[in-house]
PDB file of N, CA and C in Angstrom:
ATOM      1  N   MET O 249      52.645  -7.376  54.926  1.00 48.00           N
ATOM      2  CA  MET O 249      51.575  -8.007  55.254  1.00 48.00           C
ATOM      3  C   MET O 249      50.126  -7.520  54.717  1.00 48.00           C
ATOM      4  N   ASN O 250      49.424  -8.495  54.261  1.00 64.00           N
ATOM      5  CA  ASN O 250      48.354  -8.202  53.472  1.00 64.00           C
ATOM      6  C   ASN O 250      47.129  -7.529  54.468  1.00 64.00           C
ATOM      7  N   GLU O 251      46.233  -6.638  53.761  1.00 80.00           N
ATOM      8  CA  GLU O 251      45.304  -6.007  54.434  1.00 80.00           C
ATOM      9  C   GLU O 251      44.213  -7.060  54.751  1.00 80.00           C
ATOM     10  N   MET O 252      43.505  -7.141  55.840  1.00 89.00           N
ATOM     11  CA  MET O 252      42.445  -8.136  56.079  1.00 89.00           C
ATOM     12  C   MET O 252      41.179  -7.701  55.123  1.00 89.00           C
ATOM     13  N   LYS O 253      40.742  -8.723  54.594  1.00 95.00           N
ATOM     14  CA  LYS O 253      39.714  -8.944  53.614  1.00 95.00           C
ATOM     15  C   LYS O 253      38.217  -9.254  54.521  1.00 95.00           C
ATOM     16  N   LYS O 254      37.179  -8.635  54.320  1.00 97.00           N
ATOM     17  CA  LYS O 254      36.024  -9.039  55.337  1.00 97.00           C
ATOM     18  C   LYS O 254      34.760  -9.133  54.664  1.00 97.00           C
ATOM     19  N   ALA O 255      34.082  -9.878  54.920  1.00 97.00           N
ATOM     20  CA  ALA O 255      32.634 -10.153  54.224  1.00 97.00           C
ATOM     21  C   ALA O 255      31.620  -9.698  55.484  1.00 97.00           C
ATOM     22  N   VAL O 256      30.454  -9.157  55.069  1.00 97.00           N
ATOM     23  CA  VAL O 256      29.389  -8.908  55.713  1.00 97.00           C
ATOM     24  C   VAL O 256      28.198  -9.708  55.382  1.00 97.00           C
ATOM     25  N   ILE O 257      27.860 -10.644  56.291  1.00 98.00           N
ATOM     26  CA  ILE O 257      26.795 -11.769  55.972  1.00 98.00           C
ATOM     27  C   ILE O 257      25.665 -11.337  56.837  1.00 98.00           C
ATOM     28  N   SER O 258      24.571 -11.434  56.286  1.00 98.00           N
ATOM     29  CA  SER O 258      23.214 -11.073  56.954  1.00 98.00           C
ATOM     30  C   SER O 258      22.190 -12.235  56.597  1.00 98.00           C
ATOM     31  N   VAL O 259      21.452 -12.620  57.582  1.00 98.00           N
ATOM     32  CA  VAL O 259      20.475 -13.803  57.427  1.00 98.00           C
ATOM     33  C   VAL O 259      19.112 -13.370  57.916  1.00 98.00           C
ATOM     34  N   LEU O 260      18.166 -13.468  57.395  1.00 98.00           N
ATOM     35  CA  LEU O 260      16.843 -13.068  57.732  1.00 98.00           C
ATOM     36  C   LEU O 260      15.683 -14.248  57.502  1.00 98.00           C
ATOM     37  N   GLY O 261      14.941 -14.718  58.269  1.00 98.00           N
ATOM     38  CA  GLY O 261      13.839 -15.417  57.826  1.00 98.00           C
ATOM     39  C   GLY O 261      13.285 -15.995  59.080  1.00 98.00           C
ATOM     40  N   THR O 262      12.383 -17.083  59.076  1.00 97.00           N
ATOM     41  CA  THR O 262      11.748 -17.842  59.945  1.00 97.00           C
ATOM     42  C   THR O 262      12.756 -18.654  60.884  1.00 97.00           C
ATOM     43  N   ASP O 263      12.434 -18.442  62.108  1.00 97.00           N
ATOM     44  CA  ASP O 263      13.580 -19.271  63.071  1.00 97.00           C
ATOM     45  C   ASP O 263      13.397 -20.778  62.594  1.00 97.00           C
ATOM     46  N   LYS O 264      14.425 -21.193  62.683  1.00 96.00           N
ATOM     47  CA  LYS O 264      14.443 -22.924  62.678  1.00 96.00           C
ATOM     48  C   LYS O 264      15.735 -23.362  63.432  1.00 96.00           C
ATOM     49  N   LYS O 265      15.676 -24.506  63.732  1.00 96.00           N
ATOM     50  CA  LYS O 265      17.071 -25.176  64.303  1.00 96.00           C
ATOM     51  C   LYS O 265      18.268 -25.003  63.303  1.00 96.00           C
ATOM     52  N   GLY O 266      19.355 -24.814  63.405  1.00 96.00           N
ATOM     53  CA  GLY O 266      20.644 -25.026  62.805  1.00 96.00           C
ATOM     54  C   GLY O 266      21.177 -24.109  61.719  1.00 96.00           C
ATOM     55  N   ILE O 267      20.461 -22.925  61.836  1.00 97.00           N
ATOM     56  CA  ILE O 267      20.793 -21.765  60.977  1.00 97.00           C
ATOM     57  C   ILE O 267      22.304 -21.363  61.115  1.00 97.00           C
ATOM     58  N   ILE O 268      22.470 -21.140  62.512  1.00 97.00           N
ATOM     59  CA  ILE O 268      23.870 -20.415  62.897  1.00 97.00           C
ATOM     60  C   ILE O 268      25.020 -21.778  62.498  1.00 97.00           C
ATOM     61  N   ALA O 269      24.569 -23.083  62.831  1.00 97.00           N
ATOM     62  CA  ALA O 269      25.378 -24.157  62.685  1.00 97.00           C
ATOM     63  C   ALA O 269      25.791 -24.101  61.386  1.00 97.00           C
ATOM     64  N   GLN O 270      24.767 -24.240  60.320  1.00 98.00           N
ATOM     65  CA  GLN O 270      25.165 -24.453  59.004  1.00 98.00           C
ATOM     66  C   GLN O 270      25.865 -23.380  58.200  1.00 98.00           C
ATOM     67  N   VAL O 271      25.387 -22.084  58.612  1.00 98.00           N
ATOM     68  CA  VAL O 271      26.274 -20.870  58.266  1.00 98.00           C
ATOM     69  C   VAL O 271      27.762 -21.061  58.536  1.00 98.00           C
ATOM     70  N   SER O 272      27.795 -21.317  59.892  1.00 98.00           N
ATOM     71  CA  SER O 272      29.382 -21.457  60.451  1.00 98.00           C
ATOM     72  C   SER O 272      29.860 -22.525  59.789  1.00 98.00           C
ATOM     73  N   ARG O 273      29.624 -23.836  59.338  1.00 98.00           N
ATOM     74  CA  ARG O 273      30.076 -24.964  58.640  1.00 98.00           C
ATOM     75  C   ARG O 273      30.542 -24.355  57.499  1.00 98.00           C
ATOM     76  N   ILE O 274      29.625 -23.794  56.435  1.00 98.00           N
ATOM     77  CA  ILE O 274      30.032 -23.282  55.352  1.00 98.00           C
ATOM     78  C   ILE O 274      31.431 -22.349  55.431  1.00 98.00           C
ATOM     79  N   LEU O 275      31.321 -21.470  56.432  1.00 98.00           N
ATOM     80  CA  LEU O 275      32.553 -20.443  56.532  1.00 98.00           C
ATOM     81  C   LEU O 275      33.693 -21.345  57.152  1.00 98.00           C
ATOM     82  N   TYR O 276      33.554 -22.229  57.957  1.00 98.00           N
ATOM     83  CA  TYR O 276      34.676 -23.127  58.096  1.00 98.00           C
ATOM     84  C   TYR O 276      35.237 -23.858  56.944  1.00 98.00           C
ATOM     85  N   GLU O 277      34.311 -24.433  56.312  1.00 97.00           N
ATOM     86  CA  GLU O 277      34.968 -25.149  54.980  1.00 97.00           C
ATOM     87  C   GLU O 277      35.343 -24.288  54.081  1.00 97.00           C
ATOM     88  N   ASN O 278      35.215 -23.106  53.887  1.00 97.00           N
ATOM     89  CA  ASN O 278      35.835 -22.111  53.079  1.00 97.00           C
ATOM     90  C   ASN O 278      36.905 -21.249  53.482  1.00 97.00           C
ATOM     91  N   ASP O 279      37.540 -21.661  54.831  1.00 97.00           N
ATOM     92  CA  ASP O 279      38.642 -21.179  55.586  1.00 97.00           C
ATOM     93  C   ASP O 279      38.337 -19.629  55.935  1.00 97.00           C
ATOM     94  N   ALA O 280      37.031 -19.350  56.300  1.00 98.00           N
ATOM     95  CA  ALA O 280      36.816 -17.938  56.584  1.00 98.00           C
ATOM     96  C   ALA O 280      36.460 -18.068  58.099  1.00 98.00           C
ATOM     97  N   ASN O 281      37.030 -16.914  58.728  1.00 97.00           N
ATOM     98  CA  ASN O 281      36.829 -16.752  60.125  1.00 97.00           C
ATOM     99  C   ASN O 281      35.651 -15.722  60.655  1.00 97.00           C
ATOM    100  N   ILE O 282      34.801 -16.038  61.745  1.00 97.00           N
ATOM    101  CA  ILE O 282      33.858 -15.393  62.220  1.00 97.00           C
ATOM    102  C   ILE O 282      34.640 -14.388  63.069  1.00 97.00           C
ATOM    103  N   LEU O 283      34.561 -13.039  62.863  1.00 97.00           N
ATOM    104  CA  LEU O 283      35.060 -11.961  63.737  1.00 97.00           C
ATOM    105  C   LEU O 283      34.085 -11.341  64.602  1.00 97.00           C
ATOM    106  N   ASP O 284      32.903 -11.310  64.189  1.00 98.00           N
ATOM    107  CA  ASP O 284      31.902 -10.524  64.988  1.00 98.00           C
ATOM    108  C   ASP O 284      30.716 -11.301  64.575  1.00 98.00           C
ATOM    109  N   ILE O 285      29.668 -11.529  65.428  1.00 97.00           N
ATOM    110  CA  ILE O 285      28.347 -12.097  65.250  1.00 97.00           C
ATOM    111  C   ILE O 285      27.379 -11.368  66.274  1.00 97.00           C
ATOM    112  N   SER O 286      26.196 -11.208  65.702  1.00 98.00           N
ATOM    113  CA  SER O 286      25.005 -10.788  66.516  1.00 98.00           C
ATOM    114  C   SER O 286      23.658 -11.410  66.047  1.00 98.00           C
ATOM    115  N   GLN O 287      22.890 -11.947  66.798  1.00 97.00           N
ATOM    116  CA  GLN O 287      21.697 -12.667  66.299  1.00 97.00           C
ATOM    117  C   GLN O 287      20.571 -12.441  67.251  1.00 97.00           C
ATOM    118  N   THR O 288      19.394 -12.263  66.803  1.00 97.00           N
ATOM    119  CA  THR O 288      18.221 -11.978  67.502  1.00 97.00           C
ATOM    120  C   THR O 288      17.010 -12.978  66.951  1.00 97.00           C
ATOM    121  N   ILE O 289      15.969 -13.156  67.959  1.00 97.00           N
ATOM    122  CA  ILE O 289      14.970 -13.695  67.423  1.00 97.00           C
ATOM    123  C   ILE O 289      13.710 -13.136  67.897  1.00 97.00           C
ATOM    124  N   VAL O 290      12.841 -12.466  67.189  1.00 97.00           N
ATOM    125  CA  VAL O 290      11.724 -11.675  67.443  1.00 97.00           C
ATOM    126  C   VAL O 290      10.494 -12.220  66.849  1.00 97.00           C
ATOM    127  N   SER O 291       9.559 -12.704  67.814  1.00 96.00           N
ATOM    128  CA  SER O 291       8.161 -13.126  67.414  1.00 96.00           C
ATOM    129  C   SER O 291       8.592 -14.320  66.372  1.00 96.00           C
ATOM    130  N   GLY O 292       9.383 -15.185  66.455  1.00 95.00           N
ATOM    131  CA  GLY O 292       9.767 -16.193  65.374  1.00 95.00           C
ATOM    132  C   GLY O 292      10.434 -15.765  64.189  1.00 95.00           C
ATOM    133  N   LEU O 293      10.897 -14.553  64.077  1.00 97.00           N
ATOM    134  CA  LEU O 293      11.797 -13.998  63.120  1.00 97.00           C
ATOM    135  C   LEU O 293      13.100 -14.122  63.407  1.00 97.00           C
ATOM    136  N   PHE O 294      13.974 -14.680  62.894  1.00 98.00           N
ATOM    137  CA  PHE O 294      15.368 -14.918  63.047  1.00 98.00           C
ATOM    138  C   PHE O 294      16.180 -13.840  62.274  1.00 98.00           C
ATOM    139  N   SER O 295      17.109 -13.221  62.783  1.00 98.00           N
ATOM    140  CA  SER O 295      17.929 -12.150  62.165  1.00 98.00           C
ATOM    141  C   SER O 295      19.193 -12.286  62.701  1.00 98.00           C
ATOM    142  N   MET O 296      20.329 -12.202  61.689  1.00 98.00           N
ATOM    143  CA  MET O 296      21.720 -12.555  62.180  1.00 98.00           C
ATOM    144  C   MET O 296      22.716 -11.704  61.387  1.00 98.00           C
ATOM    145  N   ILE O 297      23.453 -10.881  61.674  1.00 98.00           N
ATOM    146  CA  ILE O 297      24.618 -10.214  61.013  1.00 98.00           C
ATOM    147  C   ILE O 297      25.793 -10.816  61.423  1.00 98.00           C
ATOM    148  N   LEU O 298      26.666 -10.962  60.556  1.00 97.00           N
ATOM    149  CA  LEU O 298      28.089 -11.369  61.139  1.00 97.00           C
ATOM    150  C   LEU O 298      29.366 -10.813  60.065  1.00 97.00           C
ATOM    151  N   ILE O 299      30.432 -10.534  60.779  1.00 98.00           N
ATOM    152  CA  ILE O 299      31.608 -10.068  59.846  1.00 98.00           C
ATOM    153  C   ILE O 299      32.327 -11.336  59.941  1.00 98.00           C
ATOM    154  N   ALA O 300      32.994 -11.592  58.639  1.00 98.00           N
ATOM    155  CA  ALA O 300      33.996 -12.730  58.483  1.00 98.00           C
ATOM    156  C   ALA O 300      35.170 -12.321  58.002  1.00 98.00           C
ATOM    157  N   ASP O 301      36.362 -12.783  58.393  1.00 98.00           N
ATOM    158  CA  ASP O 301      37.711 -12.571  57.739  1.00 98.00           C
ATOM    159  C   ASP O 301      37.829 -13.530  56.322  1.00 98.00           C
ATOM    160  N   ILE O 302      37.745 -12.976  55.202  1.00 97.00           N
ATOM    161  CA  ILE O 302      37.945 -13.979  54.232  1.00 97.00           C
ATOM    162  C   ILE O 302      39.393 -13.822  53.562  1.00 97.00           C
ATOM    163  N   SER O 303      40.179 -13.229  54.329  1.00 96.00           N
ATOM    164  CA  SER O 303      41.583 -13.039  53.770  1.00 96.00           C
ATOM    165  C   SER O 303      42.365 -14.230  53.194  1.00 96.00           C
ATOM    166  N   SER O 304      42.123 -15.420  53.756  1.00 94.00           N
ATOM    167  CA  SER O 304      42.919 -16.626  53.394  1.00 94.00           C
ATOM    168  C   SER O 304      42.889 -16.833  51.844  1.00 94.00           C
ATOM    169  N   GLU O 305      44.035 -17.207  51.197  1.00 94.00           N
ATOM    170  CA  GLU O 305      44.166 -17.502  49.956  1.00 94.00           C
ATOM    171  C   GLU O 305      43.238 -18.573  49.633  1.00 94.00           C
ATOM    172  N   ALA O 306      43.010 -19.406  50.338  1.00 95.00           N
ATOM    173  CA  ALA O 306      42.009 -20.620  50.219  1.00 95.00           C
ATOM    174  C   ALA O 306      40.542 -20.169  50.355  1.00 95.00           C
ATOM    175  N   CYS O 307      40.238 -19.022  50.676  1.00 95.00           N
ATOM    176  CA  CYS O 307      38.717 -18.420  50.604  1.00 95.00           C
ATOM    177  C   CYS O 307      38.580 -17.810  49.342  1.00 95.00           C
ATOM    178  N   SER O 308      37.533 -18.321  48.679  1.00 95.00           N
ATOM    179  CA  SER O 308      37.159 -17.710  47.330  1.00 95.00           C
ATOM    180  C   SER O 308      35.890 -17.028  47.873  1.00 95.00           C
ATOM    181  N   PHE O 309      35.678 -15.407  47.622  1.00 97.00           N
ATOM    182  CA  PHE O 309      34.527 -14.834  48.004  1.00 97.00           C
ATOM    183  C   PHE O 309      33.331 -15.386  46.980  1.00 97.00           C
ATOM    184  N   ASP O 310      33.619 -15.548  46.022  1.00 97.00           N
ATOM    185  CA  ASP O 310      32.602 -16.106  44.848  1.00 97.00           C
ATOM    186  C   ASP O 310      31.910 -17.342  45.620  1.00 97.00           C
ATOM    187  N   ALA O 311      32.971 -18.448  45.745  1.00 97.00           N
ATOM    188  CA  ALA O 311      32.295 -19.702  46.047  1.00 97.00           C
ATOM    189  C   ALA O 311      31.667 -19.564  47.364  1.00 97.00           C
ATOM    190  N   LEU O 312      32.236 -18.831  48.173  1.00 98.00           N
ATOM    191  CA  LEU O 312      31.486 -18.748  49.667  1.00 98.00           C
ATOM    192  C   LEU O 312      30.124 -18.174  49.449  1.00 98.00           C
ATOM    193  N   LYS O 313      30.093 -16.962  48.471  1.00 98.00           N
ATOM    194  CA  LYS O 313      28.657 -16.373  48.231  1.00 98.00           C
ATOM    195  C   LYS O 313      27.638 -17.404  47.804  1.00 98.00           C
ATOM    196  N   THR O 314      28.170 -17.991  46.627  1.00 98.00           N
ATOM    197  CA  THR O 314      27.363 -19.118  46.035  1.00 98.00           C
ATOM    198  C   THR O 314      26.751 -20.271  47.092  1.00 98.00           C
ATOM    199  N   GLU O 315      27.778 -20.832  48.038  1.00 98.00           N
ATOM    200  CA  GLU O 315      27.277 -21.752  48.918  1.00 98.00           C
ATOM    201  C   GLU O 315      26.192 -21.307  49.842  1.00 98.00           C
ATOM    202  N   LEU O 316      26.407 -19.790  50.124  1.00 98.00           N
ATOM    203  CA  LEU O 316      25.692 -19.493  51.214  1.00 98.00           C
ATOM    204  C   LEU O 316      24.195 -19.088  50.757  1.00 98.00           C
ATOM    205  N   ASP O 317      24.384 -18.562  49.426  1.00 98.00           N
ATOM    206  CA  ASP O 317      22.979 -18.556  48.671  1.00 98.00           C
ATOM    207  C   ASP O 317      22.288 -19.825  48.524  1.00 98.00           C
ATOM    208  N   ALA O 318      23.005 -20.881  48.219  1.00 98.00           N
ATOM    209  CA  ALA O 318      22.269 -22.333  47.948  1.00 98.00           C
ATOM    210  C   ALA O 318      21.704 -22.637  49.333  1.00 98.00           C
ATOM    211  N   LEU O 319      22.467 -22.336  50.603  1.00 98.00           N
ATOM    212  CA  LEU O 319      21.873 -22.638  51.868  1.00 98.00           C
ATOM    213  C   LEU O 319      20.818 -21.956  52.319  1.00 98.00           C
ATOM    214  N   GLY O 320      20.832 -20.638  51.919  1.00 98.00           N
ATOM    215  CA  GLY O 320      19.550 -19.928  52.119  1.00 98.00           C
ATOM    216  C   GLY O 320      18.236 -20.223  51.499  1.00 98.00           C
ATOM    217  N   ASP O 321      18.507 -20.893  50.175  1.00 98.00           N
ATOM    218  CA  ASP O 321      17.274 -21.440  49.438  1.00 98.00           C
ATOM    219  C   ASP O 321      16.793 -22.733  50.077  1.00 98.00           C
ATOM    220  N   ARG O 322      17.876 -23.648  50.514  1.00 97.00           N
ATOM    221  CA  ARG O 322      17.569 -24.733  51.260  1.00 97.00           C
ATOM    222  C   ARG O 322      16.727 -24.507  52.528  1.00 97.00           C
ATOM    223  N   LEU O 323      17.071 -23.494  53.149  1.00 97.00           N
ATOM    224  CA  LEU O 323      16.392 -23.147  54.519  1.00 97.00           C
ATOM    225  C   LEU O 323      15.382 -22.271  54.467  1.00 97.00           C
ATOM    226  N   GLY O 324      15.079 -21.734  53.324  1.00 97.00           N
ATOM    227  CA  GLY O 324      14.036 -20.863  53.163  1.00 97.00           C
ATOM    228  C   GLY O 324      14.270 -19.390  53.922  1.00 97.00           C
ATOM    229  N   VAL O 325      15.520 -19.207  54.048  1.00 98.00           N
ATOM    230  CA  VAL O 325      15.892 -17.910  54.519  1.00 98.00           C
ATOM    231  C   VAL O 325      16.641 -16.922  53.524  1.00 98.00           C
ATOM    232  N   GLN O 326      16.755 -15.640  53.778  1.00 98.00           N
ATOM    233  CA  GLN O 326      17.242 -14.829  52.986  1.00 98.00           C
ATOM    234  C   GLN O 326      18.829 -14.615  53.440  1.00 98.00           C
ATOM    235  N   ILE O 327      19.860 -15.033  52.825  1.00 98.00           N
ATOM    236  CA  ILE O 327      21.259 -14.731  53.137  1.00 98.00           C
ATOM    237  C   ILE O 327      21.889 -13.848  51.946  1.00 98.00           C
ATOM    238  N   ARG O 328      22.451 -12.800  52.523  1.00 97.00           N
ATOM    239  CA  ARG O 328      23.268 -11.657  51.799  1.00 97.00           C
ATOM    240  C   ARG O 328      24.314 -11.695  52.283  1.00 97.00           C
ATOM    241  N   THR O 329      25.298 -11.783  51.235  1.00 98.00           N
ATOM    242  CA  THR O 329      26.644 -11.845  51.486  1.00 98.00           C
ATOM    243  C   THR O 329      27.527 -10.825  50.627  1.00 98.00           C
ATOM    244  N   GLN O 330      28.000  -9.822  51.324  1.00 96.00           N
ATOM    245  CA  GLN O 330      28.807  -8.526  50.486  1.00 96.00           C
ATOM    246  C   GLN O 330      30.172  -8.416  51.013  1.00 96.00           C
ATOM    247  N   ARG O 331      31.082  -7.942  50.326  1.00 93.00           N
ATOM    248  CA  ARG O 331      32.295  -7.521  50.510  1.00 93.00           C
ATOM    249  C   ARG O 331      32.248  -6.354  51.471  1.00 93.00           C
ATOM    250  N   SER O 332      33.125  -6.103  52.531  1.00 84.00           N
ATOM    251  CA  SER O 332      32.744  -5.112  53.528  1.00 84.00           C
ATOM    252  C   SER O 332      33.078  -3.776  52.981  1.00 84.00           C
ATOM    253  N   GLU O 333      33.968  -3.668  52.101  1.00 73.00           N
ATOM    254  CA  GLU O 333      34.181  -2.314  51.317  1.00 73.00           C
ATOM    255  C   GLU O 333      33.229  -1.975  50.690  1.00 73.00           C
ATOM    256  N   ILE O 334      32.434  -2.848  50.072  1.00 67.00           N
ATOM    257  CA  ILE O 334      31.209  -2.374  49.212  1.00 67.00           C
ATOM    258  C   ILE O 334      30.131  -1.912  50.216  1.00 67.00           C
ATOM    259  N   PHE O 335      29.878  -2.764  51.212  1.00 57.00           N
ATOM    260  CA  PHE O 335      29.017  -2.469  52.316  1.00 57.00           C
ATOM    261  C   PHE O 335      29.181  -1.040  52.734  1.00 57.00           C
ATOM    262  N   GLU O 336      30.418  -0.917  53.140  1.00 59.00           N
ATOM    263  CA  GLU O 336      30.832   0.491  53.996  1.00 59.00           C
ATOM    264  C   GLU O 336      30.515   1.569  52.891  1.00 59.00           C
ATOM    265  N   ALA O 337      30.937   1.466  51.550  1.00 63.00           N
ATOM    266  CA  ALA O 337      30.658   2.481  50.525  1.00 63.00           C
ATOM    267  C   ALA O 337      29.420   2.829  50.427  1.00 63.00           C
ATOM    268  N   MET O 338      28.351   1.796  50.374  1.00 62.00           N
ATOM    269  CA  MET O 338      26.816   1.837  50.315  1.00 62.00           C
ATOM    270  C   MET O 338      26.268   2.532  51.281  1.00 62.00           C
ATOM    271  N   HIS O 339      26.974   2.456  52.707  1.00 57.00           N
ATOM    272  CA  HIS O 339      26.186   3.179  53.736  1.00 57.00           C
ATOM    273  C   HIS O 339      27.095   4.513  54.173  1.00 57.00           C
ATOM    274  N   GLN O 340      27.856   5.126  53.425  1.00 61.00           N
ATOM    275  CA  GLN O 340      28.470   6.160  53.732  1.00 61.00           C
ATOM    276  C   GLN O 340      27.563   7.501  53.279  1.00 61.00           C
ATOM    277  N   ILE O 341      27.668   8.353  54.237  1.00 60.00           N
ATOM    278  CA  ILE O 341      26.816   9.623  53.960  1.00 60.00           C
ATOM    279  C   ILE O 341      27.437  10.561  52.890  1.00 60.00           C
TER     280      ILE O 341
END
């Protein structure tokens, strides 16, 4: 059995309708599955972090990142997509 590959995706910017829906759509279209998600809005500032399973052979990390980057540009928000192992290594003491 293959080990699960995960991506950490964070979104930050001015709140507007459809951010979660559009990020979710791109994940779905790339055969990625949301494992965990947290979002909040503080004084009109939207922030979200989610963990996605990107283990599917149909899911290309590079293609997913490219599409999410383009979505961030269209929505005027910052979307950062990282492989979980890199994210975890960066945040170890």
